[in-house]
Amino acid sequence: MEALKTQGRLFSTSAVDPKDELEEKFERCVHSVNELTKGLADKDAHDALISAACKDARSNEEISFGLTYIVLTDHTSAPKSYRDLSLITRDGFQIIINVLNQISTEKYLKLTDIGRIQLIWLTREISRAGGANFERLLFSLLRNIAGGDVSQKNLWLADHLLDIFIEQRAWLDRNPFMVASVVYTYLRLMEDHMYPNLHSLLRKEASFISSLIRERFGDCISIGRDLVRALQNVARLQEFESIWKDLLWNPKALATNLTGVSQLLSSRTSRHYLVSRVTPDMEKKILFLTSSVRFGNHKRYQDWFQRQYLSTPESQTLRCDLIRYIVGVIHPPNEVLSSDIMPRWAVIGWLLTTCTVSVVTANCKLALFYDWFFYDVEKDNIMNIEPAILLMVNSMKYHPLTTVSLLDFLCRITPNFYPSLSDRVRQGIQTSLRQILKKGVLPSLAPIVDNQKIERDLKSLAIEMFPEFLTSNDGEVHRLDDATIARNDFESPTPGDVLSDIMETNHGSTVLDEPVFSDDEESSDESKLKVQQASLEVKEKPRSSPVPKVSISKAPLPSLNQILTSVVSDQIDLATSMAALEGQPSLTSCIEKLRDEVDDETRCEIVEELVQLIVKDEVDSEERLALAECVAVILSPQMECKIYPELPTPESLEESTSSPFHVLFRALCEMTDDDPGREPLLDFLASLHKVQSRIAYHLLYFLRASRSAEGRSTVYEAFCQARATPLMEALFADMKVCQEDDVQLFCWLVPVLYTWFPLVTVGNSQLLRLVVGTVDSVQLVDLISLILQGRLVILPPDSTLISLLDSSLSWDTFEQMALWQLVAAHGVSLQSLLPLIPLVKYPENSEAITSLLIMLRKERPNSELVGLLLKRQVHHSDTLVPSLLAYWSRQYRGALSDAVVSQLQTSISQSKPSISSPLKRKRATQSGKTKDPEPPPEPKGLDVNLERMLGHLDSMRQCVLGTNGCLVYNLGLSSANQKVQENFFCLDNLQNALAQVQSLCTDLQKGRFSDLFALADTDVEAPPGKRGRKPTKSKGRQIVKQDSDSSDVSSEEEVIKQRPVKKRRKAAQLGSDSD
């Protein structure tokens, strides 16, 4: 084998930097690999690597590191080296994942370009192979995506990691922590990607993350209050509008255990998520700054950090991540707090005052105070609120504008952060202030308002907002009278409450230019007291006072109020739309009458008049759209309510189609295909669909529910043509809207869709996933009943079924289980499903494996079926093949033996056509002397198929007999069944086949399958007076082979008992599984 060479170094170093120790270790390992494989053929080199890796843990690590370094530095040799790496690994790539995690955490910035590319390539391959605990590696790589960085390298990393998560969606759904980490990370990154040149990346991120939030919101709840903060930054993206709508008004649609925004805001964000938005290199420097740098000597460290990470306009958004990290993660011990090390509040003050973007400055203040608003002494940590108050107090002497800015922000954000819960926000802030005083962080808050540099208006506002803690300079405590308290009692919010802009207040709070944070600021005035964590019960409700109205400048970011109004509906100005119809007085008159009328029957008559005007085709496209807007606004309440009756009967269904907008459908169904008024009416419905998308599934409902529309399913096809949308695309979009509005109606419409439009619906994976992901157990029974009655066909014929099932392997568990129930209901033959056996992988496709296992159990083994199973890739935990073989060995022993032997002999003949028997006797020469036979050639080893077959048979042996030859999974088995399982490997034809395979094995392969070959190295005891091996086909053996039915097991036992088996002397001691 040609020596493997690396194309370059893994880490970039300058001329004066010493060589990296890890890279030197890697190079030594590569040298060892080359020494092992030097001059060997590929197969021999492969055997040599496996043999060396099996010696001990040190050798295994050395070989693994050498191959890993080749993969990381040479992309041309990477596939071959990865193949060798995957074959020698014995711990699910654990050694490799550990070293890759070390590189990602400690040395990612030092990697060369080829090193970074190959690191992501190797990570993708390990993820496909199902490496053990590789989520640690992915989390480390996620951390290296820097916030506020739009460089090509950073965007490349974000894009490729996103591709991995999209590809491994099934694995991701099974890891709640990674789901939450991915959601939080990319919600934050999307804020940086809102540039025209990054549109495609932003759309891909938004599509994936919105679907992940929608489907796995229960896992995202663990993020806590910072999830709301991250979602607010992307609220203007179309993909998150419906999420905000449900979060504010219908939280149960996202998660059954979600009560609303207040639940998220009351939950503290774990430090794991805050850490994820600071790269390991940033974290190292921030920790050094807050644990080793003396206050007063920090200038050069701050300047270096500023140049490295905060020098570009895009990097300003990183300041919020750093502040949240400092507040929520860095909690110094008392020794550091009482020393002259640079305190946290000073670092935050530097980040705040050096920010050059007003919007980012406001967001930084929000990040600083975010834990105050819903502070709970039982759940939150006082260290999360300490930096803000210390920054306000310690900036008073030299930089009062910083204190003024923060105090102004706190006072104004209290009533405006969440108006419907303003009293609860005020209570959280007051609880924070009580804890600050209780724990001795500050002796009193009075100095904040007693300072002469605080303006009178701000001082009065602060005293009125927090009278329990602040006093005026004359010492009088401002409290509220009982009447004021009664007027401001806390009230539970209602769904109709209008939410205010989180950032609306603080964006305009700083009206003066803030000074640069001092480099030589003195800390002698700081109260250096020990911080102790304890709990404090709040025994009485804090008093509050009304806040005077303050003029607040608007912010460019979307507010929660704007989010609420935008996601509910785009408000259409009816007057403006009617003004566009000035040239059509008859239309205007109808619209006015329709608007003012409340009786439905009269409204239906008015809509009939509109239809007559529309079919005359005297309305241009602009007027048609304006008319559609008017109709949508007026009839919107009826279109948005549920129309499917609770007890669907022919009468109730017909009655449900009597709304005014159903007049449009009825008129369309009564027209013939060549009616000249049909096209104008279809165009009007298409315009109406642009304004109100629900009109489409209402048309489908009308076509099924109304007697007047019976047999008129082609009307919907014409409607799709008027919309200029393909039929299947329109069907999926319309049913998606229906599924979100009314699940019962959705399930009622599904059967007719497959009946009316079979050419586009049957076998469509997108629609089928929507169906199985929506139905519950009762609705699934209804679908199966229709299938069994012959009234419904959902699955395609056998020719295209495999591609559908293959695409379903990434679906959720319930979706796949429901799909396999439908497969069983359709009576799909097992012969049609055989091509799926090599495609399913363990454990990624466990749902499909379970269903196949149950179906295969009912089949009698044959050569084709057993061949497909034995050629599956061997996985140490995959129970599909060994379980089936063990079951068949009890029920169809003879048939299974014949099928296994047939496959073994076929593979032997294909791999080595001419095989000389190893049992040739010595022949006598003419002189009577015997002549030794020529020594057989050295075996070259098994091919992949034979090695897999032996692997499955060995797994079956362990399943049946255990690793030490004793039955293991035999609970509930009769002694007869146990004996049959033991004697399966004693069948002559199977023993002969295994002996032939053994003769082809290398020493390494013989050692690997030693216990399996030991079962084949037995023989029936010879009769007295005869020596040697008995003929392979005895009468008793023929009985055993011919009768494979489970009902004759007892007779087989009798034959076996008459001919006891004994061990034959072995030429060499064979190892066990542990070897």
PDB file of C-alpha atoms in Angstrom, residues 68 79 100 201 323 369 388 465 540 547 621 680 783 816 826 904 912 984 1009 1019 1024 1037 1068 1071:
ATOM      1  CA  THR A  68      -8.052  11.128  11.655  1.00  0.00           C
ATOM      2  CA  PRO A  79     -12.777   8.835   2.043  1.00  0.00           C
ATOM      3  CA  LEU A 100     -12.453  16.621  17.430  1.00  0.00           C
ATOM      4  CA  LEU A 201     -29.232  31.709   3.880  1.00  0.00           C
ATOM      5  CA  ILE A 323     -23.726  41.102  28.574  1.00  0.00           C
ATOM      6  CA  PHE A 369     -32.177  44.224  33.215  1.00  0.00           C
ATOM      7  CA  ALA A 388     -26.947  46.471  36.964  1.00  0.00           C
ATOM      8  CA  MET A 465     -42.297  54.139  40.593  1.00  0.00           C
ATOM      9  CA  GLU A 540     -46.881  41.611  51.508  1.00  0.00           C
ATOM     10  CA  VAL A 547     -46.762  56.569  36.258  1.00  0.00           C
ATOM     11  CA  SER A 621     -58.452  43.353 -12.430  1.00  0.00           C
ATOM     12  CA  PRO A 680     -65.026  35.979 -14.428  1.00  0.00           C
ATOM     13  CA  LEU A 783     -59.148   5.885   7.597  1.00  0.00           C
ATOM     14  CA  GLN A 816     -44.194   6.530  10.787  1.00  0.00           C
ATOM     15  CA  HIS A 826     -53.649  -1.837   2.183  1.00  0.00           C
ATOM     16  CA  LEU A 904     -23.021 -18.909   1.915  1.00  0.00           C
ATOM     17  CA  LYS A 912     -13.372 -17.770  -5.015  1.00  0.00           C
ATOM     18  CA  PHE A 984     -29.497 -25.561  14.601  1.00  0.00           C
ATOM     19  CA  PHE A1009     -15.591 -15.569  14.594  1.00  0.00           C
ATOM     20  CA  ASP A1019     -19.185 -34.247  14.764  1.00  0.00           C
ATOM     21  CA  PRO A1024     -17.305 -48.873  17.079  1.00  0.00           C
ATOM     22  CA  ARG A1037     -29.940 -36.269   9.525  1.00  0.00           C
ATOM     23  CA  ALA A1068      -5.571 -25.032  17.894  1.00  0.00           C
ATOM     24  CA  GLY A1071     -10.516 -17.662  21.331  1.00  0.00           C
TER      25      GLY A1071
END
